[in-house]
mmCIF file of C-alpha atoms and ligand atoms in Angstrom:
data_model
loop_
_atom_site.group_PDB
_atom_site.id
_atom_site.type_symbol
_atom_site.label_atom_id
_atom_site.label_comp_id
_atom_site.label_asym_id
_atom_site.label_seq_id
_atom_site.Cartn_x
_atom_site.Cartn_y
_atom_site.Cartn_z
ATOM 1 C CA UNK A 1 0.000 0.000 0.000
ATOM 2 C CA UNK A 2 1.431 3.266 -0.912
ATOM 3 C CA UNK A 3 2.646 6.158 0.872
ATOM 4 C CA UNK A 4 -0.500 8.757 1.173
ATOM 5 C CA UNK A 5 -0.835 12.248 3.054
ATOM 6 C CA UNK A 6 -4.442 12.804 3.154
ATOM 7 C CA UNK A 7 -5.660 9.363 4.435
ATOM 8 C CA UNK A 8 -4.957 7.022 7.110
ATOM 9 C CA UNK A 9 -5.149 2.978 6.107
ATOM 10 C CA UNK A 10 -4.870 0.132 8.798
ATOM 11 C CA UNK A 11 -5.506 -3.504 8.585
ATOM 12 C CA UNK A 12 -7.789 -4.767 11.510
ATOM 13 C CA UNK A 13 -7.503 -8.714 11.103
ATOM 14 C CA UNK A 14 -9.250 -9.280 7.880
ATOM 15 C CA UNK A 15 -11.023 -5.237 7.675
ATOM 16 C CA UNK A 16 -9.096 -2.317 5.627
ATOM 17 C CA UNK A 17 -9.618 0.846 7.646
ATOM 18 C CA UNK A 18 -9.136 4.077 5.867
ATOM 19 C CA UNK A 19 -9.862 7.433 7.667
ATOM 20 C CA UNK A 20 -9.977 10.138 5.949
ATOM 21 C CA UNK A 21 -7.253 12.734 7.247
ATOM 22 C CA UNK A 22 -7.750 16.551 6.218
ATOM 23 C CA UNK A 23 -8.877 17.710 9.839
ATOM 24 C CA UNK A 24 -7.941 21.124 9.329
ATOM 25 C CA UNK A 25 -10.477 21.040 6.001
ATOM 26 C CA UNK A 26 -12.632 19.375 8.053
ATOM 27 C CA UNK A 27 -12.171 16.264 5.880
ATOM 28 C CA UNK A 28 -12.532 17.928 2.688
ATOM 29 C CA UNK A 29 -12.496 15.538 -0.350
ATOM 30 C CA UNK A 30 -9.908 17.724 -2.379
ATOM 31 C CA UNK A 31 -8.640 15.671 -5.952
ATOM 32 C CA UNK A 32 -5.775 14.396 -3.787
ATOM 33 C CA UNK A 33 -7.550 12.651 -1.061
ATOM 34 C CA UNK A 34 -10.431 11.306 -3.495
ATOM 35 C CA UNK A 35 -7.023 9.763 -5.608
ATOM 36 C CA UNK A 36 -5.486 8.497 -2.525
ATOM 37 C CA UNK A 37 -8.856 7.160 -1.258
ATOM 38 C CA UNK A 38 -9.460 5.143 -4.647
ATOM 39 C CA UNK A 39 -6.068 3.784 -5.221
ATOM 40 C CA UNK A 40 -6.109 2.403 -1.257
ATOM 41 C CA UNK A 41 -10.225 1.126 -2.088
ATOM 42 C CA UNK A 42 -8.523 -0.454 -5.127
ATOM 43 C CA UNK A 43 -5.073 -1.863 -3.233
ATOM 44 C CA UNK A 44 -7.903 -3.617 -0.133
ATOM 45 C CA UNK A 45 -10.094 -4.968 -3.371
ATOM 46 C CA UNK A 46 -7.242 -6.970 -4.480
ATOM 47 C CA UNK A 47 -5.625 -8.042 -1.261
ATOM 48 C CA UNK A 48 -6.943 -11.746 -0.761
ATOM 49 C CA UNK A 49 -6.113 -10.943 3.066
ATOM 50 C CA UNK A 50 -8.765 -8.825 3.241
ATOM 51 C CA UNK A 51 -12.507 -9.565 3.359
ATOM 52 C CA UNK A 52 -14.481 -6.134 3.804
ATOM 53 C CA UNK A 53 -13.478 -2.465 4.035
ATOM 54 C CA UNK A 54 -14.552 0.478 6.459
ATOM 55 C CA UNK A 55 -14.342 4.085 5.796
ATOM 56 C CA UNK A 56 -14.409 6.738 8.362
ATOM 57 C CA UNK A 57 -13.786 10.135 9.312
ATOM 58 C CA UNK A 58 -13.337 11.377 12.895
ATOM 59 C CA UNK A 59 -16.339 11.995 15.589
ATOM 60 C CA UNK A 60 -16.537 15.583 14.774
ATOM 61 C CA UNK A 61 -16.627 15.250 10.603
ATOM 62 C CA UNK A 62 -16.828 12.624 8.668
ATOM 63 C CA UNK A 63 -16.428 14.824 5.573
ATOM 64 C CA UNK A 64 -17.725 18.052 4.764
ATOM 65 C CA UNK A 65 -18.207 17.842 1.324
ATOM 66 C CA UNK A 66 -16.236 18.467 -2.031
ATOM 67 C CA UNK A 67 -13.309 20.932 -1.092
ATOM 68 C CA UNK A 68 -15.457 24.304 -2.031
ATOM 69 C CA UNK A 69 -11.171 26.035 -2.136
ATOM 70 C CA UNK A 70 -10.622 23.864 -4.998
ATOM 71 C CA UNK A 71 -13.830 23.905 -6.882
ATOM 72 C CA UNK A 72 -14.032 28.041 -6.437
ATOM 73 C CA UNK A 73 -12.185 29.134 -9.488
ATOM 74 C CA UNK A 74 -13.112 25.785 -11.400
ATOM 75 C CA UNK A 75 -14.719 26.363 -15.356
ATOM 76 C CA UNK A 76 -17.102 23.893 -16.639
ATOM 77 C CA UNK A 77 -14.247 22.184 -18.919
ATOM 78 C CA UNK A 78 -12.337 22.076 -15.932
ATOM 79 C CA UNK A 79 -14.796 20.097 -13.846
ATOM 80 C CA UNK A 80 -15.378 17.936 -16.791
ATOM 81 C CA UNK A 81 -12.022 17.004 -17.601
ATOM 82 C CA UNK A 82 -10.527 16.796 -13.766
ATOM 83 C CA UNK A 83 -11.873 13.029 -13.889
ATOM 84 C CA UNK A 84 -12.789 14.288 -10.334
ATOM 85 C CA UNK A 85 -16.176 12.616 -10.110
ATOM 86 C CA UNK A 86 -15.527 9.722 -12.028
ATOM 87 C CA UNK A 87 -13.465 8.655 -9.157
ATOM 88 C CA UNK A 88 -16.632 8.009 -7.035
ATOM 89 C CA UNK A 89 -17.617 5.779 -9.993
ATOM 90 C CA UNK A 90 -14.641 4.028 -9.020
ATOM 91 C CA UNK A 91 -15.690 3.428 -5.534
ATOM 92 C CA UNK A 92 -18.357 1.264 -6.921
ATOM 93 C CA UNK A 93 -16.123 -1.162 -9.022
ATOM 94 C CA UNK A 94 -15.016 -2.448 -5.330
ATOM 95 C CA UNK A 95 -16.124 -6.335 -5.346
ATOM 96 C CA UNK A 96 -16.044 -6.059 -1.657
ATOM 97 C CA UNK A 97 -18.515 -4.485 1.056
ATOM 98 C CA UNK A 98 -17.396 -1.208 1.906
ATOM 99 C CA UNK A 99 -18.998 0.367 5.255
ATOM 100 C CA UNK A 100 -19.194 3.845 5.964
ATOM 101 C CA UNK A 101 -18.405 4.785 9.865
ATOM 102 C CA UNK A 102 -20.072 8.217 10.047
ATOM 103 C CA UNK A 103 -19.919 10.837 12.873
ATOM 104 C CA UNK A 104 -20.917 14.404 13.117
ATOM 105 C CA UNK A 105 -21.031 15.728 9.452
ATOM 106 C CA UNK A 106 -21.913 14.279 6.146
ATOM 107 C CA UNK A 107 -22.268 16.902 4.353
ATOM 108 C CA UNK A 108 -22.397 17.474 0.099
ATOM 109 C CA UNK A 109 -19.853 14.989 -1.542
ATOM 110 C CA UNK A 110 -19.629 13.300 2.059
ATOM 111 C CA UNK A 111 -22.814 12.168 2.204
ATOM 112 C CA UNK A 112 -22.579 11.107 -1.381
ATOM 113 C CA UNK A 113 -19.544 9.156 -0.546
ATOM 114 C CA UNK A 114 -20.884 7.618 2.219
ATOM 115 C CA UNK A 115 -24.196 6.443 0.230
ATOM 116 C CA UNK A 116 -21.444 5.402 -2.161
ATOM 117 C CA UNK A 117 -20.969 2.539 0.177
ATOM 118 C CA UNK A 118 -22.317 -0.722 0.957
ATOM 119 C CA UNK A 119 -24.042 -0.022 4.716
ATOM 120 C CA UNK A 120 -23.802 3.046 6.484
ATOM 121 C CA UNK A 121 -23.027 3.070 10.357
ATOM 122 C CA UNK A 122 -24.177 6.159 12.380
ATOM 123 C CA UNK A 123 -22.447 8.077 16.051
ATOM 124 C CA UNK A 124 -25.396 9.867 17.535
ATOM 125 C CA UNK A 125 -24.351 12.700 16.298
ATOM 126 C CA UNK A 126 -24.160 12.420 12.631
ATOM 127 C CA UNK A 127 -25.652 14.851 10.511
ATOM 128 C CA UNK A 128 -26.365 14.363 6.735
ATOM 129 C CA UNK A 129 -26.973 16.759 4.288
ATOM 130 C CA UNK A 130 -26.601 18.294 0.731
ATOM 131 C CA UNK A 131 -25.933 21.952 0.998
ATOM 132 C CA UNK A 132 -24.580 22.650 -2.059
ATOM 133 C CA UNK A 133 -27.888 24.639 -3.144
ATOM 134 C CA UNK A 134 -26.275 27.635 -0.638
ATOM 135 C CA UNK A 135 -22.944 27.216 -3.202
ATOM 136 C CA UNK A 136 -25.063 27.827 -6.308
ATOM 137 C CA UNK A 137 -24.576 23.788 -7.200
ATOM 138 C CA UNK A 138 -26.274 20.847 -7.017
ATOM 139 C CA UNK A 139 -25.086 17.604 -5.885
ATOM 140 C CA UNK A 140 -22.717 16.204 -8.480
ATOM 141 C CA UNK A 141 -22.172 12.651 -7.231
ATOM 142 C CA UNK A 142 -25.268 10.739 -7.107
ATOM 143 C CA UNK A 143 -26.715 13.014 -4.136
ATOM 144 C CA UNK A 144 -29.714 13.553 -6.237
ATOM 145 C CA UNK A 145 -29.840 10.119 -7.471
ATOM 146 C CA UNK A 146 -29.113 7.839 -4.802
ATOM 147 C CA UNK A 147 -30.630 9.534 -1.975
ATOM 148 C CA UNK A 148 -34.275 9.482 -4.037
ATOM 149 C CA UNK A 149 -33.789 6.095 -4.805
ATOM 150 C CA UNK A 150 -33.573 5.367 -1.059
ATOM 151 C CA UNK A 151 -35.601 8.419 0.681
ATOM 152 C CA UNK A 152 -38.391 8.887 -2.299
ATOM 153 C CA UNK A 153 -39.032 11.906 -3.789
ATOM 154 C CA UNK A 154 -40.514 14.501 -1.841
ATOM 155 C CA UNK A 155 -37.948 14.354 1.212
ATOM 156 C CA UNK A 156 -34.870 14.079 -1.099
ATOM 157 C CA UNK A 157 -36.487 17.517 -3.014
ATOM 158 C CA UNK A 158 -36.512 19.173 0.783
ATOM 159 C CA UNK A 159 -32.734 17.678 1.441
ATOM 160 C CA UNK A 160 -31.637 18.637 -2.323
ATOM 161 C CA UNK A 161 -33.838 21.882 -3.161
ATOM 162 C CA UNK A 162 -33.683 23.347 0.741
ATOM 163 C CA UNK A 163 -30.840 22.211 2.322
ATOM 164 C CA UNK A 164 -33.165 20.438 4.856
ATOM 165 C CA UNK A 165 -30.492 18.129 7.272
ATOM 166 C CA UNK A 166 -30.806 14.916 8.672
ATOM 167 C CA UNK A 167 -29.901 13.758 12.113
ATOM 168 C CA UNK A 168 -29.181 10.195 12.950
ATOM 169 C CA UNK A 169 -31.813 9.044 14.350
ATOM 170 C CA UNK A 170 -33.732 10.295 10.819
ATOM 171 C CA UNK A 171 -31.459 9.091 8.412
ATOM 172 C CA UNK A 172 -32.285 5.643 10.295
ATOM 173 C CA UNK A 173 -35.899 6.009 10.267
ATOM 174 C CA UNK A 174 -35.477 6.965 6.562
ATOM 175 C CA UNK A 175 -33.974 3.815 5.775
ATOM 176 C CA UNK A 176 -30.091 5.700 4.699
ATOM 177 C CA UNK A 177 -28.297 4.032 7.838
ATOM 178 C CA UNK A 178 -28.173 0.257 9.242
ATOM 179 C CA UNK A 179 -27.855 1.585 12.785
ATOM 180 C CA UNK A 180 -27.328 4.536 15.146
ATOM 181 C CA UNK A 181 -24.600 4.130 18.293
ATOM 182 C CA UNK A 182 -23.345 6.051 20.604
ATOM 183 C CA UNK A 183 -20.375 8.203 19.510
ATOM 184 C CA UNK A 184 -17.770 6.315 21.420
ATOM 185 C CA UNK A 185 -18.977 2.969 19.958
ATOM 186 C CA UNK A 186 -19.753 3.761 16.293
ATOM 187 C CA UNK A 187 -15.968 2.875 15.088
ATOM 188 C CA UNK A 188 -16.225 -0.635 16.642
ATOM 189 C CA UNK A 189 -19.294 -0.896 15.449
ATOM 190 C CA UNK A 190 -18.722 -0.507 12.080
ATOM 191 C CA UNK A 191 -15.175 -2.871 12.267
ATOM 192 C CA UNK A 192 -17.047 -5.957 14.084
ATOM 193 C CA UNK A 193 -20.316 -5.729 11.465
ATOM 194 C CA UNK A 194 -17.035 -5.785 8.658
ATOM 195 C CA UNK A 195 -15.457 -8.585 10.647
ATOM 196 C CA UNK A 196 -18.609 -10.613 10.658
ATOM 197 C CA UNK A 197 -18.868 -9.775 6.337
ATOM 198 C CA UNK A 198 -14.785 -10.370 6.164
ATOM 199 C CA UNK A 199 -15.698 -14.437 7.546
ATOM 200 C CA UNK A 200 -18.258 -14.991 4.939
ATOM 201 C CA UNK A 201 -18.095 -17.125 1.887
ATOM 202 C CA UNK A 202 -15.715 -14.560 -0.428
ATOM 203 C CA UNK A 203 -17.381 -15.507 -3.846
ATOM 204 C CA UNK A 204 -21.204 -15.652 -2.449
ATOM 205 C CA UNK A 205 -20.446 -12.551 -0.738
ATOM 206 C CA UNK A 206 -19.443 -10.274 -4.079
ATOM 207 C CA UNK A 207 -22.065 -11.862 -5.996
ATOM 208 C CA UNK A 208 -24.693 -10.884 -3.119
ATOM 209 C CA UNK A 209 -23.059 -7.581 -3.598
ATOM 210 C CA UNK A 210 -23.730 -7.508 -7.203
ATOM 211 C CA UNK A 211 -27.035 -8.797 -7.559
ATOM 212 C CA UNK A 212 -28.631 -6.037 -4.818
ATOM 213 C CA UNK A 213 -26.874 -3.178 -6.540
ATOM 214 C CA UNK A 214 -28.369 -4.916 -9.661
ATOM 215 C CA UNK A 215 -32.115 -4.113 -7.977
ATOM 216 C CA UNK A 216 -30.963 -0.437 -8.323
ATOM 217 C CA UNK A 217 -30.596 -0.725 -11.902
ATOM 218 C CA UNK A 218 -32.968 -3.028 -13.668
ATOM 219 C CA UNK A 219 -36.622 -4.108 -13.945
ATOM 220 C CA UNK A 220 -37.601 -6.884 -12.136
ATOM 221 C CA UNK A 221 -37.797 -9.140 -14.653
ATOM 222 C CA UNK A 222 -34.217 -8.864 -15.795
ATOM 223 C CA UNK A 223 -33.315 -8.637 -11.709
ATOM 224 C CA UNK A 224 -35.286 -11.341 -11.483
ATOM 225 C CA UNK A 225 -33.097 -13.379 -14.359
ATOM 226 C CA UNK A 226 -29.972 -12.163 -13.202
ATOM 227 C CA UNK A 227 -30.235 -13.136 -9.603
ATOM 228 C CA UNK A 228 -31.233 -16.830 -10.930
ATOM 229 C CA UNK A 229 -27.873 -17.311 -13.696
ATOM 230 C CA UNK A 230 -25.603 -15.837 -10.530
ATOM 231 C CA UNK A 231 -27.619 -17.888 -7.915
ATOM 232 C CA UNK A 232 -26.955 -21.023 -10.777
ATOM 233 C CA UNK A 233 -22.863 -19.752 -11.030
ATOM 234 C CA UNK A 234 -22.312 -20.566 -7.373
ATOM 235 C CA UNK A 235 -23.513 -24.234 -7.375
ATOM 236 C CA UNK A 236 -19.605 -23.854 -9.929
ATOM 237 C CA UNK A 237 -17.982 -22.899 -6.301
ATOM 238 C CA UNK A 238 -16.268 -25.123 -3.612
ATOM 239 C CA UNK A 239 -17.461 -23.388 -1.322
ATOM 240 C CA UNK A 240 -21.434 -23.658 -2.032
ATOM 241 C CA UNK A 241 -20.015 -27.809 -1.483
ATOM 242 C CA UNK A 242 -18.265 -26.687 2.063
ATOM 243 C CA UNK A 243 -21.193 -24.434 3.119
ATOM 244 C CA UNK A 244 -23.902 -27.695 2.433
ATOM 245 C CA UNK A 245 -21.958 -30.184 3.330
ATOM 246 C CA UNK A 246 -20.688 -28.320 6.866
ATOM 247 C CA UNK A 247 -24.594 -27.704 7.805
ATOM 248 C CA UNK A 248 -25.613 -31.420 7.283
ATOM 249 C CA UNK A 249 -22.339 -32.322 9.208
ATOM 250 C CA UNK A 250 -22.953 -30.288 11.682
ATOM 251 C CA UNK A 251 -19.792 -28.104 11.883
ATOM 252 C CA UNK A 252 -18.474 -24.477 10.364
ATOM 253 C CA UNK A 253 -17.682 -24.246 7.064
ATOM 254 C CA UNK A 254 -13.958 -23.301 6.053
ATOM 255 C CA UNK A 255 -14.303 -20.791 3.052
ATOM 256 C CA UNK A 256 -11.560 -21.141 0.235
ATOM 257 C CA UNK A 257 -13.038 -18.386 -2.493
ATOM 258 C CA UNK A 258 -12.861 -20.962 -4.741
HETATM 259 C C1 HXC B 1 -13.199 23.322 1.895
HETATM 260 C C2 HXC B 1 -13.977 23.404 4.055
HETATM 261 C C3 HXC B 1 -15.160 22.741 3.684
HETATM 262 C C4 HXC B 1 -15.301 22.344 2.316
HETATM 263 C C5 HXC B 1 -15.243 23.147 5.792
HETATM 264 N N1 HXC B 1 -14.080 23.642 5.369
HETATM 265 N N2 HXC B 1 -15.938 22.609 4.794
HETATM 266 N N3 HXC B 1 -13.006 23.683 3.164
HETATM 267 N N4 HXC B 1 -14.307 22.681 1.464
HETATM 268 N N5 HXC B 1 -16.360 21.680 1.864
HETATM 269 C C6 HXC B 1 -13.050 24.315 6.150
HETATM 270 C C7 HXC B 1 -13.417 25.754 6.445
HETATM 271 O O1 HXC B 1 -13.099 26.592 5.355
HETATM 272 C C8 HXC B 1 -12.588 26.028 7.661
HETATM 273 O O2 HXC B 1 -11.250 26.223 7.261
HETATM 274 C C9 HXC B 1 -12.630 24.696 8.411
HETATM 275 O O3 HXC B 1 -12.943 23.702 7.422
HETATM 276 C C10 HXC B 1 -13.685 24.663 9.489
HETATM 277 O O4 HXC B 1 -14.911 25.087 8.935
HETATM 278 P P1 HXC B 1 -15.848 26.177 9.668
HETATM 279 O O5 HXC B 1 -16.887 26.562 8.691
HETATM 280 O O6 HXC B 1 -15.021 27.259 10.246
HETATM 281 O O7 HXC B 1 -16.439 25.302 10.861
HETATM 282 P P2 HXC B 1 -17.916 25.305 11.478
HETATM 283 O O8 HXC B 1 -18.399 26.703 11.682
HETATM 284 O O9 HXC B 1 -17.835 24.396 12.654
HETATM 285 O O10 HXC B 1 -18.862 24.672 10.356
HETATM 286 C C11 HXC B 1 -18.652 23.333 9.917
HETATM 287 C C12 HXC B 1 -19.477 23.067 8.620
HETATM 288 C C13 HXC B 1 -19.154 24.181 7.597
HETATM 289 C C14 HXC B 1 -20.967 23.091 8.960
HETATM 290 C C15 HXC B 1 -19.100 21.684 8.143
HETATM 291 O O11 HXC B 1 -17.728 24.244 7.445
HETATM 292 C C16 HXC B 1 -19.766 23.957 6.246
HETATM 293 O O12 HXC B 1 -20.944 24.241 6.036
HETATM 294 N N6 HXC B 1 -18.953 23.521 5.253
HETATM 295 C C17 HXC B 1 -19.335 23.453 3.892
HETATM 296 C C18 HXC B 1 -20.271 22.324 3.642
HETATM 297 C C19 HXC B 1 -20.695 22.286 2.167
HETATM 298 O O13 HXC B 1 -21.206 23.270 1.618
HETATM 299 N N7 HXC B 1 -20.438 21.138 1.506
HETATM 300 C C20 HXC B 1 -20.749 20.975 0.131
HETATM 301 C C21 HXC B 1 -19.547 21.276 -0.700
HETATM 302 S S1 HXC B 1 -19.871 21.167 -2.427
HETATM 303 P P3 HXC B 1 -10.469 27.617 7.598
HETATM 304 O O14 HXC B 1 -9.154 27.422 6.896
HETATM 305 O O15 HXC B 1 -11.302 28.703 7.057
HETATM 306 O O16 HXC B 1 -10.382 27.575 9.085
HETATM 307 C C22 HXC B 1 -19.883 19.514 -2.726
HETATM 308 C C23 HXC B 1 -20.180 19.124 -4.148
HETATM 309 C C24 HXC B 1 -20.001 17.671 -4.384
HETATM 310 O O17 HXC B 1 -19.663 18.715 -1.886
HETATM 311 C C25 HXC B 1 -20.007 17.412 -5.847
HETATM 312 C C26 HXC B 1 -19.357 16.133 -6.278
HETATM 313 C C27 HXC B 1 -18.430 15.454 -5.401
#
């Protein structure tokens, strides 16, 4: 893994932990820690140690948003050619489940990053929101897209069109977090919930992956189809063998990813 200035990575057993580190910028995704971030989602992805991947901020930010210093000047060409946003298409290339550990703000291209990912675990005092109406913007990576998907339409036009922000305990009623913990627990949380993905079955576990993204995407006929030729493609594995033949014998299956 390489050497990076705007991130933190550590390997928890079989988790990759990256924290995002611009404290100052209040976590700030700037074109330098959205590169850094990718290339260490990418270097975790292909690291057969590793199982399942957190990302987190700190308990006062988890990211405030696109950095608005870097964007201030920006032309139209610029945007479009910085390849800036295409790096949160990136994020969702990763095979394996990514978890976002969120505390205190989620704000703009935060909270798009963290609905980016897989499962979303809330401190108490997360806050999620798309301000970038007050910048003279909208959201430009998936904020307007995702979050409707997930929240319906007339509360994502109040979050997108009015700025309207979400506390924890919301964002779980609305379905856009797994769970709310207290703030010293949210971090541990979010590792042991990765731990328990990390010891599943590695092939049944990116296939699960792709098939509910695929219910984001597709009617349900074709979801339908699809879940049944990838449901079919596992009975190829050893492991669908181990996991069958462990129940009926009574003891816990040893995953190989094969
Ligand atoms: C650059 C930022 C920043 C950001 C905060 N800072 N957010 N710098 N880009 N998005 C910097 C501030 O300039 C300041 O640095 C320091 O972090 C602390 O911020 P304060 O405002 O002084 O702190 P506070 O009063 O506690 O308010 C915290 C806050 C507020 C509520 C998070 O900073 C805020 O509203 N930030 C902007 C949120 C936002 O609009 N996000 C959307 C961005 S556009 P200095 O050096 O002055 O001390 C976007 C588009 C995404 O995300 C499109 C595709 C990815």
């Amino acid at each position: 893994m390489g050497e990076y200035q705007t991130i933190l990575t550590e390997v928890h057993e079989r988790v990759g932990l990256i924290r995002l580190n611009r404290p100052r910028a209040f976590n700030a995704l700037n074109a330098q820690l959205m590169q850094e971030l990718t290339d260490a989602l990418s270097a975790f992805d292909a690291d057969p140690a590793i199982g399942a991947i957190v990302i987190t901020g700190n308990e006062k930010v988890f990211a405030a948003g696109a950095d608005i210093k870097e964007m201030a000047a920006a032309t139209a060409a610029d945007m479009l050619t910085s390849g800036y946003i295409d790096l949160f298409d990136r994020i969702r290339t990763v095979s394996k489940p990514i978890i976002a550990a969120v505390s205190g703000w989620a704000l703009g291209g935060g909270f798009e990053l963290a609905m980016t990912c897989d499962m979303i675990v809330a401190s108490e005092t997360a806050q999620f929101g798309q301000p970038e109406i007050n910048l003279g913007i909208i959201p430009g990576a998936g904020g307007t897209q995702r979050l409707t998907r997930t929240v319906g339409k007339y509360l994502a036009m109040e979050i997108v069109l009015n700025d309207r922000r979400l506390k924890a305990e919301e964002a779980l009623r609305f379905g856009l977090v797994n769970r709310v913990v207290p703030v010293e627990r949210y971090l541990d949380e979010a590792l042991a919930l990765a731990q328990q993905l990390a010891a599943r079955a590695p092939l049944a576990l990116r296939i699960a992956k792709e098939a509910v993204n695929r219910a984001l995407e597709t009617s349900l006929t074709e979801g339908l189809a699809y879940e049944r030729r990838v449901f079919y493609l596992l009975f190829a594995t050893d492991d669908q063998k181990e996991g069958m033949a462990a129940f009926l014998e009574k003891r816990q299956p040893q995953w190989q990813g094969k």
